[in-house]
Amino acid sequence: MAALLGSSTSPSLFSSRIPSLLNFTPHQSTLPFRDLRLPKQTHRLRVSNVAAPAADKAAAAEKLARAKASQRPVYPFSAIVGQDEMKLCLLLNVIDPKIGGVMIMGDRGTGKSTTVRSLVDLLPEIRVVAGDSFNSDPSDPETMGSDVRDRLSRGEDLPVVTTKITMVDLPLGATEDRVCGTIDIEKALTDGVKAFEPGLLAKANRGILYVDEVNLLDDHLVDVLLDSAASGWNTVEREGISISHPARFILIGSGNPEEGELRPQLLDRFGMHAQVGTVRDAELRVKIVEERARFDHDPKGFRKSYNVEQERLQSQITAARESLSAVEIDHDLRVKISKVCAELNVDGLRGDIVTNRAAKALAALKGRERVSAEDIATVIPNCLRHRLRKDPLESIDSGLLITEKFYEVFS
């Protein structure tokens, strides 16, 4: 990794309390039957945008501490052997979330899911509005929920807290209501309030949404992801509720190409594409097996042995995020990037934009303020590989084709 850098959420099934039916058994009475009829009751529902979470900060902090103590240990990112291309793509997306995520395709058992989930320890902290279900940024209206914007327009002082970027897992069996959000039936029945219960997209706002085996995801969920990834907003129409909330997230997917292809519309939404292969070097394979055995035997001790490297990498990511806005790329290099995309017949301009962003993020990671041709050469295969038109008669790998075209243009 030093050479490279140059130096659970499972779907919670919400339960709705259904009121019990009144068991009325008429007894002997001299009253007429019409006098026993119950008066008709009408419920007037007050509309509330979001079901408000608990506001007790002390209880929330205690709950978070208990959750951290009870959660299973995560394999350290710095301890992963090899797979430099995949690790670099993940780090660049953490530095600049506007790159648009990464699609990781490769053989089974190559550490794709392990690497993605190990990224949790390295995620930086962000400022959010306290008690907000959408992780709203107090200084950016584009990532604010409607309730926070209304409070801000009224001149209210927004309480702000600092929290780590969240990673949300999207299981293959998740329902559309769980992903998008739905009406909070329990709150409607108990309090007479028509409230919105946020889903996984709300929780993933300003965070990471990870889909393992994304090529096996149901089509209706793919449509939801396409809509949210394109607009950055999630719109829910449920039982008289119409609500839109920000859903800007880093989309990370992994899968095995032998299990099926990914829809081109969704594939194009991933900013970068990483190919993962099985390690062939015998010494590296032995090292991977030994490291995994150490982790399984003593997870806490194994994680502690990598604390220094983890902290160093986390500091490097934080510094890169802070200096990213100061990184510049020469106009001549921008023209050559676009020339490579044009000569490869890449559809649209998303390839040009992502390559520029990824090159700047890599320069920031290396601690430089100017992008070099070497930075572009490193990232351009990952930015364009999945955007090339498929030619069944083409025998050369798409990554090699892009590299050849790069040196032809940049020479």
mmCIF file of C-alpha atoms in Angstrom:
data_model
loop_
_atom_site.group_PDB
_atom_site.id
_atom_site.type_symbol
_atom_site.label_atom_id
_atom_site.label_comp_id
_atom_site.label_asym_id
_atom_site.label_seq_id
_atom_site.Cartn_x
_atom_site.Cartn_y
_atom_site.Cartn_z
ATOM 1 C CA MET A 1 0.000 0.000 0.000
ATOM 2 C CA ALA A 2 2.994 2.269 0.701
ATOM 3 C CA ALA A 3 4.142 1.838 -2.884
ATOM 4 C CA LEU A 4 0.720 2.698 -4.127
ATOM 5 C CA LEU A 5 0.479 5.974 -2.211
ATOM 6 C CA GLY A 6 3.988 7.019 -2.674
ATOM 7 C CA SER A 7 5.267 7.442 0.772
ATOM 8 C CA SER A 8 -24.740 -3.917 9.274
ATOM 9 C CA THR A 9 -26.998 -2.949 8.192
ATOM 10 C CA SER A 10 -29.589 -5.602 7.562
ATOM 11 C CA PRO A 11 -33.101 -4.485 6.625
ATOM 12 C CA SER A 12 -35.206 -4.008 9.740
ATOM 13 C CA LEU A 13 -38.731 -5.172 9.213
ATOM 14 C CA PHE A 14 -40.873 -2.547 10.852
ATOM 15 C CA SER A 15 -43.922 -3.891 12.645
ATOM 16 C CA SER A 16 -47.219 -2.087 12.522
ATOM 17 C CA ARG A 17 -49.579 -2.337 15.448
ATOM 18 C CA ILE A 18 -53.002 -3.210 14.206
ATOM 19 C CA PRO A 19 -55.811 -2.210 16.542
ATOM 20 C CA SER A 20 -57.821 -5.125 17.884
ATOM 21 C CA LEU A 21 -61.415 -5.395 16.778
ATOM 22 C CA LEU A 22 -64.077 -4.613 19.314
ATOM 23 C CA ASN A 23 -65.781 -7.829 20.258
ATOM 24 C CA PHE A 24 -69.313 -6.659 21.015
ATOM 25 C CA THR A 25 -71.708 -9.296 22.246
ATOM 26 C CA PRO A 26 -75.253 -7.946 22.777
ATOM 27 C CA HIS A 27 -76.826 -9.034 26.006
ATOM 28 C CA GLN A 28 -80.459 -9.306 26.965
ATOM 29 C CA SER A 29 -81.929 -5.842 26.948
ATOM 30 C CA THR A 30 -85.259 -4.209 26.439
ATOM 31 C CA LEU A 31 -83.660 -1.357 24.459
ATOM 32 C CA PRO A 32 -84.174 -1.279 20.709
ATOM 33 C CA PHE A 33 -81.232 -2.508 18.636
ATOM 34 C CA ARG A 34 -80.690 0.937 17.089
ATOM 35 C CA ASP A 35 -79.807 2.334 20.519
ATOM 36 C CA LEU A 36 -76.855 -0.052 20.771
ATOM 37 C CA ARG A 37 -75.089 1.280 17.666
ATOM 38 C CA LEU A 38 -71.739 2.864 18.393
ATOM 39 C CA PRO A 39 -71.217 6.449 17.264
ATOM 40 C CA LYS A 40 -69.145 6.754 14.122
ATOM 41 C CA GLN A 41 -65.614 7.884 14.874
ATOM 42 C CA THR A 42 -63.488 9.939 12.518
ATOM 43 C CA HIS A 43 -59.724 10.356 12.780
ATOM 44 C CA ARG A 44 -58.177 13.593 11.635
ATOM 45 C CA LEU A 45 -54.526 12.961 10.816
ATOM 46 C CA ARG A 46 -51.997 15.696 11.193
ATOM 47 C CA VAL A 47 -49.246 15.550 8.592
ATOM 48 C CA SER A 48 -45.650 15.488 9.711
ATOM 49 C CA ASN A 49 -42.768 15.141 7.274
ATOM 50 C CA VAL A 50 -40.531 12.824 9.232
ATOM 51 C CA ALA A 51 -40.903 10.683 12.293
ATOM 52 C CA ALA A 52 -38.708 12.581 14.755
ATOM 53 C CA PRO A 53 -35.894 10.567 16.340
ATOM 54 C CA ALA A 54 -35.105 10.658 20.059
ATOM 55 C CA ALA A 55 -33.463 13.924 21.027
ATOM 56 C CA ASP A 56 -31.742 12.767 24.197
ATOM 57 C CA LYS A 57 -28.064 13.218 23.322
ATOM 58 C CA ALA A 58 -26.781 11.440 26.423
ATOM 59 C CA ALA A 59 -28.888 8.375 25.697
ATOM 60 C CA ALA A 60 -27.842 8.446 22.050
ATOM 61 C CA ALA A 61 -24.149 8.630 23.001
ATOM 62 C CA GLU A 62 -24.531 5.746 25.431
ATOM 63 C CA LYS A 63 -26.342 3.705 22.797
ATOM 64 C CA LEU A 64 -23.579 4.415 20.269
ATOM 65 C CA ALA A 65 -20.902 3.342 22.766
ATOM 66 C CA ARG A 66 -22.715 0.077 23.452
ATOM 67 C CA ALA A 67 -23.103 -0.550 19.729
ATOM 68 C CA LYS A 68 -19.383 -0.017 19.097
ATOM 69 C CA ALA A 69 -18.468 -2.352 21.942
ATOM 70 C CA SER A 70 -20.767 -5.102 20.704
ATOM 71 C CA GLN A 71 -20.110 -4.871 16.953
ATOM 72 C CA ARG A 72 -17.914 -7.482 15.360
ATOM 73 C CA PRO A 73 -14.328 -6.427 14.598
ATOM 74 C CA VAL A 74 -13.570 -5.277 11.058
ATOM 75 C CA TYR A 75 -10.488 -6.432 9.188
ATOM 76 C CA PRO A 76 -8.026 -3.485 8.953
ATOM 77 C CA PHE A 77 -7.738 -1.824 5.549
ATOM 78 C CA SER A 78 -3.951 -1.557 5.885
ATOM 79 C CA ALA A 79 -3.653 -5.296 6.476
ATOM 80 C CA ILE A 80 -5.114 -6.255 3.098
ATOM 81 C CA VAL A 81 -2.434 -7.767 0.879
ATOM 82 C CA GLY A 82 -2.391 -6.833 -2.818
ATOM 83 C CA GLN A 83 -5.495 -5.637 -4.693
ATOM 84 C CA ASP A 84 -3.942 -2.167 -5.052
ATOM 85 C CA GLU A 85 -6.277 -1.129 -7.886
ATOM 86 C CA MET A 86 -9.388 -1.765 -5.814
ATOM 87 C CA LYS A 87 -7.975 -0.048 -2.735
ATOM 88 C CA LEU A 88 -6.926 3.015 -4.717
ATOM 89 C CA CYS A 89 -10.394 3.408 -6.284
ATOM 90 C CA LEU A 90 -12.014 3.242 -2.848
ATOM 91 C CA LEU A 91 -9.641 5.803 -1.336
ATOM 92 C CA LEU A 92 -10.134 8.255 -4.207
ATOM 93 C CA ASN A 93 -13.914 8.094 -3.752
ATOM 94 C CA VAL A 94 -13.578 8.839 -0.044
ATOM 95 C CA ILE A 95 -11.409 11.868 -0.860
ATOM 96 C CA ASP A 96 -13.819 13.145 -3.540
ATOM 97 C CA PRO A 97 -17.340 11.646 -3.251
ATOM 98 C CA LYS A 98 -18.345 13.429 -6.476
ATOM 99 C CA ILE A 99 -16.318 10.880 -8.446
ATOM 100 C CA GLY A 100 -19.453 8.771 -8.281
ATOM 101 C CA GLY A 101 -18.537 5.501 -6.600
ATOM 102 C CA VAL A 102 -16.784 2.361 -7.760
ATOM 103 C CA MET A 103 -17.856 -0.956 -9.241
ATOM 104 C CA ILE A 104 -15.664 -3.891 -8.176
ATOM 105 C CA MET A 105 -15.868 -7.014 -10.325
ATOM 106 C CA GLY A 106 -13.732 -10.096 -9.850
ATOM 107 C CA ASP A 107 -13.411 -13.724 -8.891
ATOM 108 C CA ARG A 108 -15.125 -15.085 -5.815
ATOM 109 C CA GLY A 109 -13.049 -15.171 -2.641
ATOM 110 C CA THR A 110 -10.744 -12.299 -3.593
ATOM 111 C CA GLY A 111 -11.612 -10.043 -0.657
ATOM 112 C CA LYS A 112 -13.991 -7.621 -2.372
ATOM 113 C CA SER A 113 -16.515 -7.379 0.470
ATOM 114 C CA THR A 114 -13.796 -7.505 3.133
ATOM 115 C CA THR A 115 -11.952 -4.584 1.556
ATOM 116 C CA VAL A 116 -15.079 -2.443 1.193
ATOM 117 C CA ARG A 117 -16.216 -3.022 4.766
ATOM 118 C CA SER A 118 -12.704 -2.387 6.107
ATOM 119 C CA LEU A 119 -13.026 1.137 4.736
ATOM 120 C CA VAL A 120 -15.256 2.014 7.721
ATOM 121 C CA ASP A 121 -12.284 2.680 10.010
ATOM 122 C CA LEU A 122 -10.812 5.224 7.590
ATOM 123 C CA LEU A 123 -13.936 7.274 6.929
ATOM 124 C CA PRO A 124 -13.536 10.910 8.025
ATOM 125 C CA GLU A 125 -15.936 12.890 10.189
ATOM 126 C CA ILE A 126 -18.543 15.298 8.835
ATOM 127 C CA ARG A 127 -20.742 17.988 10.379
ATOM 128 C CA VAL A 128 -24.462 17.185 10.460
ATOM 129 C CA VAL A 129 -27.583 18.760 11.933
ATOM 130 C CA ALA A 130 -28.316 17.076 15.253
ATOM 131 C CA GLY A 131 -31.396 14.845 15.272
ATOM 132 C CA ASP A 132 -31.865 14.977 11.492
ATOM 133 C CA SER A 133 -32.727 11.715 9.733
ATOM 134 C CA PHE A 134 -30.992 12.735 6.492
ATOM 135 C CA ASN A 135 -27.536 13.737 7.821
ATOM 136 C CA SER A 136 -28.142 17.269 6.536
ATOM 137 C CA ASP A 137 -25.118 19.506 6.041
ATOM 138 C CA PRO A 138 -25.696 22.719 8.033
ATOM 139 C CA SER A 139 -23.835 24.769 5.398
ATOM 140 C CA ASP A 140 -25.030 23.161 2.143
ATOM 141 C CA PRO A 141 -28.711 23.549 1.153
ATOM 142 C CA GLU A 142 -28.304 20.859 -1.534
ATOM 143 C CA THR A 143 -27.910 18.162 1.122
ATOM 144 C CA MET A 144 -30.539 19.501 3.527
ATOM 145 C CA GLY A 145 -33.899 17.920 4.168
ATOM 146 C CA SER A 146 -37.008 20.074 3.768
ATOM 147 C CA ASP A 147 -37.542 20.335 7.541
ATOM 148 C CA VAL A 148 -34.004 21.648 8.109
ATOM 149 C CA ARG A 149 -34.368 24.162 5.268
ATOM 150 C CA ASP A 150 -37.620 25.432 6.773
ATOM 151 C CA ARG A 151 -35.980 25.857 10.171
ATOM 152 C CA LEU A 152 -33.067 27.681 8.565
ATOM 153 C CA SER A 153 -35.390 30.008 6.641
ATOM 154 C CA ARG A 154 -37.117 30.914 9.910
ATOM 155 C CA GLY A 155 -33.767 31.983 11.330
ATOM 156 C CA GLU A 156 -33.434 29.152 13.831
ATOM 157 C CA ASP A 157 -30.018 28.164 15.140
ATOM 158 C CA LEU A 158 -29.340 24.610 13.992
ATOM 159 C CA PRO A 159 -27.616 22.347 16.526
ATOM 160 C CA VAL A 160 -24.589 20.778 14.837
ATOM 161 C CA VAL A 161 -22.734 17.598 15.774
ATOM 162 C CA THR A 162 -19.760 15.791 14.242
ATOM 163 C CA THR A 163 -20.106 12.182 13.177
ATOM 164 C CA LYS A 164 -18.289 9.697 10.985
ATOM 165 C CA ILE A 165 -19.438 9.048 7.445
ATOM 166 C CA THR A 166 -21.839 6.104 7.537
ATOM 167 C CA MET A 167 -21.697 2.977 5.400
ATOM 168 C CA VAL A 168 -25.069 1.391 4.650
ATOM 169 C CA ASP A 169 -25.433 -2.148 3.307
ATOM 170 C CA LEU A 170 -28.218 -2.735 0.809
ATOM 171 C CA PRO A 171 -29.192 -6.437 0.999
ATOM 172 C CA LEU A 172 -30.413 -8.191 -2.131
ATOM 173 C CA GLY A 173 -33.688 -9.107 -0.418
ATOM 174 C CA ALA A 174 -34.568 -5.580 0.692
ATOM 175 C CA THR A 175 -38.055 -4.336 -0.134
ATOM 176 C CA GLU A 176 -38.667 -1.095 -1.998
ATOM 177 C CA ASP A 177 -40.380 0.407 1.069
ATOM 178 C CA ARG A 178 -37.338 -0.338 3.198
ATOM 179 C CA VAL A 179 -34.992 1.241 0.646
ATOM 180 C CA CYS A 180 -37.041 4.352 -0.206
ATOM 181 C CA GLY A 181 -38.944 4.807 3.045
ATOM 182 C CA THR A 182 -42.654 4.562 3.744
ATOM 183 C CA ILE A 183 -45.434 5.799 6.025
ATOM 184 C CA ASP A 184 -44.917 5.129 9.730
ATOM 185 C CA ILE A 185 -48.076 3.130 10.380
ATOM 186 C CA GLU A 186 -47.444 2.726 14.103
ATOM 187 C CA LYS A 187 -47.134 6.478 14.615
ATOM 188 C CA ALA A 188 -50.250 7.063 12.538
ATOM 189 C CA LEU A 189 -52.305 4.641 14.640
ATOM 190 C CA THR A 190 -51.007 5.673 18.051
ATOM 191 C CA ASP A 191 -50.558 9.455 17.656
ATOM 192 C CA GLY A 192 -52.841 10.229 14.726
ATOM 193 C CA VAL A 193 -49.866 11.657 12.795
ATOM 194 C CA LYS A 194 -49.138 10.812 9.195
ATOM 195 C CA ALA A 195 -45.354 10.546 9.445
ATOM 196 C CA PHE A 196 -42.624 9.413 7.077
ATOM 197 C CA GLU A 197 -40.312 6.600 8.140
ATOM 198 C CA PRO A 198 -36.960 7.138 6.338
ATOM 199 C CA GLY A 199 -35.370 4.235 4.488
ATOM 200 C CA LEU A 200 -31.833 3.186 3.627
ATOM 201 C CA LEU A 201 -31.404 5.940 1.026
ATOM 202 C CA ALA A 202 -32.036 8.571 3.709
ATOM 203 C CA LYS A 203 -29.521 6.950 6.028
ATOM 204 C CA ALA A 204 -26.930 6.783 3.227
ATOM 205 C CA ASN A 205 -27.151 10.494 2.390
ATOM 206 C CA ARG A 206 -23.620 11.976 2.501
ATOM 207 C CA GLY A 207 -22.336 8.466 3.174
ATOM 208 C CA ILE A 208 -21.637 5.200 1.370
ATOM 209 C CA LEU A 209 -24.241 2.791 -0.018
ATOM 210 C CA TYR A 210 -22.730 -0.660 -0.538
ATOM 211 C CA VAL A 211 -24.437 -3.339 -2.630
ATOM 212 C CA ASP A 212 -22.780 -6.761 -2.565
ATOM 213 C CA GLU A 213 -23.546 -8.952 -5.589
ATOM 214 C CA VAL A 214 -25.036 -5.899 -7.268
ATOM 215 C CA ASN A 215 -25.471 -7.781 -10.554
ATOM 216 C CA LEU A 216 -28.092 -9.950 -8.799
ATOM 217 C CA LEU A 217 -30.128 -6.984 -7.549
ATOM 218 C CA ASP A 218 -33.833 -6.981 -8.505
ATOM 219 C CA ASP A 219 -34.776 -4.704 -11.383
ATOM 220 C CA HIS A 220 -37.189 -2.584 -9.337
ATOM 221 C CA LEU A 221 -34.416 -1.758 -6.844
ATOM 222 C CA VAL A 222 -32.036 -0.998 -9.715
ATOM 223 C CA ASP A 223 -34.597 1.519 -10.995
ATOM 224 C CA VAL A 224 -34.697 3.160 -7.559
ATOM 225 C CA LEU A 225 -30.907 3.427 -7.436
ATOM 226 C CA LEU A 226 -30.787 4.847 -10.965
ATOM 227 C CA ASP A 227 -33.291 7.555 -10.115
ATOM 228 C CA SER A 228 -31.550 8.562 -6.889
ATOM 229 C CA ALA A 229 -28.041 8.412 -8.372
ATOM 230 C CA ALA A 230 -29.106 10.591 -11.310
ATOM 231 C CA SER A 231 -30.859 13.331 -9.350
ATOM 232 C CA GLY A 232 -29.327 13.096 -5.884
ATOM 233 C CA TRP A 233 -32.865 13.108 -4.428
ATOM 234 C CA ASN A 234 -35.296 10.391 -3.435
ATOM 235 C CA THR A 235 -39.023 11.063 -3.966
ATOM 236 C CA VAL A 236 -41.556 8.932 -2.111
ATOM 237 C CA GLU A 237 -45.275 8.754 -2.900
ATOM 238 C CA ARG A 238 -46.993 6.614 -0.277
ATOM 239 C CA GLU A 239 -50.550 6.602 1.134
ATOM 240 C CA GLY A 240 -51.133 10.324 0.793
ATOM 241 C CA ILE A 241 -47.556 11.289 1.612
ATOM 242 C CA SER A 242 -45.397 13.071 -0.950
ATOM 243 C CA ILE A 243 -41.891 13.801 0.263
ATOM 244 C CA SER A 244 -38.492 14.367 -1.297
ATOM 245 C CA HIS A 245 -35.228 14.176 0.571
ATOM 246 C CA PRO A 246 -31.538 14.368 -0.429
ATOM 247 C CA ALA A 247 -29.906 11.062 -1.339
ATOM 248 C CA ARG A 248 -26.345 11.882 -2.340
ATOM 249 C CA PHE A 249 -24.156 8.889 -1.597
ATOM 250 C CA ILE A 250 -21.049 7.085 -2.797
ATOM 251 C CA LEU A 251 -22.370 4.024 -4.594
ATOM 252 C CA ILE A 252 -20.104 0.994 -4.200
ATOM 253 C CA GLY A 253 -20.995 -2.316 -5.779
ATOM 254 C CA SER A 254 -19.226 -5.642 -6.013
ATOM 255 C CA GLY A 255 -19.964 -8.806 -7.923
ATOM 256 C CA ASN A 256 -18.743 -11.799 -9.854
ATOM 257 C CA PRO A 257 -19.082 -11.437 -13.658
ATOM 258 C CA GLU A 258 -19.769 -15.178 -13.936
ATOM 259 C CA GLU A 259 -23.070 -14.673 -12.096
ATOM 260 C CA GLY A 260 -24.484 -12.221 -14.608
ATOM 261 C CA GLU A 261 -23.904 -8.859 -16.234
ATOM 262 C CA LEU A 262 -24.945 -5.527 -14.771
ATOM 263 C CA ARG A 263 -27.476 -3.355 -16.575
ATOM 264 C CA PRO A 264 -25.616 -0.756 -18.692
ATOM 265 C CA GLN A 265 -27.692 2.093 -17.254
ATOM 266 C CA LEU A 266 -26.548 1.289 -13.707
ATOM 267 C CA LEU A 267 -22.984 0.445 -14.722
ATOM 268 C CA ASP A 268 -22.580 3.905 -16.231
ATOM 269 C CA ARG A 269 -23.564 5.467 -12.894
ATOM 270 C CA PHE A 270 -20.441 4.103 -11.224
ATOM 271 C CA GLY A 271 -17.615 6.602 -11.512
ATOM 272 C CA MET A 272 -14.824 4.024 -11.501
ATOM 273 C CA HIS A 273 -14.479 0.324 -12.288
ATOM 274 C CA ALA A 274 -11.953 -1.958 -10.591
ATOM 275 C CA GLN A 275 -11.096 -5.461 -11.734
ATOM 276 C CA VAL A 276 -9.978 -7.897 -9.058
ATOM 277 C CA GLY A 277 -8.101 -11.091 -9.841
ATOM 278 C CA THR A 278 -6.955 -14.045 -7.768
ATOM 279 C CA VAL A 279 -3.441 -13.666 -6.355
ATOM 280 C CA ARG A 280 -1.130 -16.092 -8.178
ATOM 281 C CA ASP A 281 2.099 -15.546 -6.252
ATOM 282 C CA ALA A 282 2.554 -18.393 -3.767
ATOM 283 C CA GLU A 283 4.333 -16.249 -1.150
ATOM 284 C CA LEU A 284 1.548 -13.666 -1.183
ATOM 285 C CA ARG A 285 -1.099 -16.378 -0.875
ATOM 286 C CA VAL A 286 0.674 -17.803 2.170
ATOM 287 C CA LYS A 287 0.910 -14.329 3.726
ATOM 288 C CA ILE A 288 -2.812 -13.722 3.176
ATOM 289 C CA VAL A 289 -3.691 -17.053 4.809
ATOM 290 C CA GLU A 290 -1.438 -16.362 7.791
ATOM 291 C CA GLU A 291 -2.797 -12.841 8.309
ATOM 292 C CA ARG A 292 -6.360 -14.093 8.165
ATOM 293 C CA ALA A 293 -5.552 -16.827 10.697
ATOM 294 C CA ARG A 294 -4.081 -14.220 13.061
ATOM 295 C CA PHE A 295 -7.189 -12.079 12.739
ATOM 296 C CA ASP A 296 -9.551 -15.000 13.390
ATOM 297 C CA HIS A 297 -7.532 -16.058 16.453
ATOM 298 C CA ASP A 298 -7.321 -12.619 18.087
ATOM 299 C CA PRO A 299 -9.266 -9.901 16.215
ATOM 300 C CA LYS A 300 -8.620 -7.122 18.740
ATOM 301 C CA GLY A 301 -4.915 -7.864 19.015
ATOM 302 C CA PHE A 302 -4.585 -8.061 15.234
ATOM 303 C CA ARG A 303 -6.339 -4.709 14.770
ATOM 304 C CA LYS A 304 -4.138 -3.159 17.457
ATOM 305 C CA SER A 305 -0.991 -4.221 15.591
ATOM 306 C CA TYR A 306 -2.117 -2.108 12.608
ATOM 307 C CA ASN A 307 -3.166 0.983 14.582
ATOM 308 C CA VAL A 308 -0.158 3.055 13.508
ATOM 309 C CA GLU A 309 -0.639 2.331 9.801
ATOM 310 C CA GLN A 310 -4.389 2.922 10.048
ATOM 311 C CA GLU A 311 -3.935 6.280 11.762
ATOM 312 C CA ARG A 312 -1.289 7.340 9.234
ATOM 313 C CA LEU A 313 -3.574 6.489 6.317
ATOM 314 C CA GLN A 314 -6.545 8.198 7.958
ATOM 315 C CA SER A 315 -4.488 11.380 8.450
ATOM 316 C CA GLN A 316 -3.417 11.213 4.815
ATOM 317 C CA ILE A 317 -7.060 10.964 3.676
ATOM 318 C CA THR A 318 -8.113 13.885 5.888
ATOM 319 C CA ALA A 319 -5.283 16.064 4.556
ATOM 320 C CA ALA A 320 -6.160 15.118 0.970
ATOM 321 C CA ARG A 321 -9.830 16.064 1.473
ATOM 322 C CA GLU A 322 -8.812 19.436 2.868
ATOM 323 C CA SER A 323 -6.337 20.216 0.048
ATOM 324 C CA LEU A 324 -8.448 18.869 -2.820
ATOM 325 C CA SER A 325 -9.922 22.243 -3.741
ATOM 326 C CA ALA A 326 -6.412 23.663 -4.220
ATOM 327 C CA VAL A 327 -5.282 20.983 -6.698
ATOM 328 C CA GLU A 328 -5.080 22.195 -10.297
ATOM 329 C CA ILE A 329 -4.864 20.431 -13.632
ATOM 330 C CA ASP A 330 -3.373 22.097 -16.700
ATOM 331 C CA HIS A 331 -5.592 22.891 -19.663
ATOM 332 C CA ASP A 332 -3.304 20.879 -21.940
ATOM 333 C CA LEU A 333 -3.857 17.766 -19.823
ATOM 334 C CA ARG A 334 -7.627 18.301 -19.878
ATOM 335 C CA VAL A 335 -7.576 18.468 -23.672
ATOM 336 C CA LYS A 336 -5.588 15.227 -23.900
ATOM 337 C CA ILE A 337 -7.997 13.461 -21.535
ATOM 338 C CA SER A 338 -10.925 14.460 -23.721
ATOM 339 C CA LYS A 339 -8.999 13.418 -26.837
ATOM 340 C CA VAL A 340 -8.485 9.931 -25.382
ATOM 341 C CA CYS A 341 -12.209 9.678 -24.600
ATOM 342 C CA ALA A 342 -13.182 10.884 -28.079
ATOM 343 C CA GLU A 343 -10.857 8.485 -29.918
ATOM 344 C CA LEU A 344 -12.129 5.568 -27.818
ATOM 345 C CA ASN A 345 -15.727 6.498 -28.769
ATOM 346 C CA VAL A 346 -16.788 6.899 -25.143
ATOM 347 C CA ASP A 347 -20.463 7.909 -25.008
ATOM 348 C CA GLY A 348 -21.260 11.111 -23.144
ATOM 349 C CA LEU A 349 -18.963 13.317 -21.082
ATOM 350 C CA ARG A 350 -19.110 11.478 -17.782
ATOM 351 C CA GLY A 351 -15.801 9.747 -18.558
ATOM 352 C CA ASP A 352 -14.034 13.088 -19.046
ATOM 353 C CA ILE A 353 -15.432 14.516 -15.818
ATOM 354 C CA VAL A 354 -14.635 11.469 -13.681
ATOM 355 C CA THR A 355 -11.079 11.184 -15.028
ATOM 356 C CA ASN A 356 -10.390 14.827 -14.151
ATOM 357 C CA ARG A 357 -11.793 14.380 -10.654
ATOM 358 C CA ALA A 358 -9.965 11.116 -9.984
ATOM 359 C CA ALA A 359 -6.634 12.529 -11.174
ATOM 360 C CA LYS A 360 -7.013 15.541 -8.863
ATOM 361 C CA ALA A 361 -7.940 13.269 -5.925
ATOM 362 C CA LEU A 362 -4.835 11.135 -6.556
ATOM 363 C CA ALA A 363 -2.614 14.218 -6.654
ATOM 364 C CA ALA A 364 -4.131 15.373 -3.350
ATOM 365 C CA LEU A 365 -3.537 11.927 -1.840
ATOM 366 C CA LYS A 366 0.112 12.167 -2.829
ATOM 367 C CA GLY A 367 0.346 15.619 -1.277
ATOM 368 C CA ARG A 368 0.756 17.605 -4.507
ATOM 369 C CA GLU A 369 -1.124 20.645 -5.777
ATOM 370 C CA ARG A 370 -0.785 19.936 -9.494
ATOM 371 C CA VAL A 371 -1.886 16.907 -11.513
ATOM 372 C CA SER A 372 0.775 15.097 -13.543
ATOM 373 C CA ALA A 373 0.448 12.839 -16.576
ATOM 374 C CA GLU A 374 1.414 9.934 -14.315
ATOM 375 C CA ASP A 375 -1.656 10.562 -12.157
ATOM 376 C CA ILE A 376 -3.867 10.448 -15.245
ATOM 377 C CA ALA A 377 -2.225 7.257 -16.481
ATOM 378 C CA THR A 378 -2.958 5.609 -13.130
ATOM 379 C CA VAL A 379 -6.682 6.409 -12.989
ATOM 380 C CA ILE A 380 -7.871 6.626 -16.601
ATOM 381 C CA PRO A 381 -8.271 2.850 -17.165
ATOM 382 C CA ASN A 382 -10.547 2.631 -14.100
ATOM 383 C CA CYS A 383 -12.588 5.646 -15.231
ATOM 384 C CA LEU A 384 -13.176 4.496 -18.833
ATOM 385 C CA ARG A 385 -13.020 0.692 -18.829
ATOM 386 C CA HIS A 386 -16.743 0.177 -18.221
ATOM 387 C CA ARG A 387 -17.775 2.932 -20.636
ATOM 388 C CA LEU A 388 -16.353 1.406 -23.818
ATOM 389 C CA ARG A 389 -18.692 -0.218 -26.288
ATOM 390 C CA LYS A 390 -18.508 -3.995 -26.175
ATOM 391 C CA ASP A 391 -17.000 -5.618 -29.242
ATOM 392 C CA PRO A 392 -17.388 -9.421 -29.215
ATOM 393 C CA LEU A 393 -14.584 -9.763 -31.766
ATOM 394 C CA GLU A 394 -12.114 -7.700 -29.732
ATOM 395 C CA SER A 395 -9.513 -9.912 -28.030
ATOM 396 C CA ILE A 396 -7.563 -7.217 -26.164
ATOM 397 C CA ASP A 397 -8.591 -6.256 -22.634
ATOM 398 C CA SER A 398 -10.378 -2.910 -22.425
ATOM 399 C CA GLY A 399 -7.944 -1.660 -19.782
ATOM 400 C CA LEU A 400 -4.958 -2.355 -22.014
ATOM 401 C CA LEU A 401 -6.745 -0.699 -24.921
ATOM 402 C CA ILE A 402 -7.206 2.465 -22.873
ATOM 403 C CA THR A 403 -3.577 2.423 -21.715
ATOM 404 C CA GLU A 404 -2.323 2.100 -25.304
ATOM 405 C CA LYS A 405 -4.500 4.993 -26.426
ATOM 406 C CA PHE A 406 -3.321 7.091 -23.472
ATOM 407 C CA TYR A 407 0.364 6.734 -24.357
ATOM 408 C CA GLU A 408 -0.418 7.338 -28.001
ATOM 409 C CA VAL A 409 -2.088 10.674 -27.182
ATOM 410 C CA PHE A 410 0.161 11.811 -24.331
ATOM 411 C CA SER A 411 3.421 10.991 -26.102
#
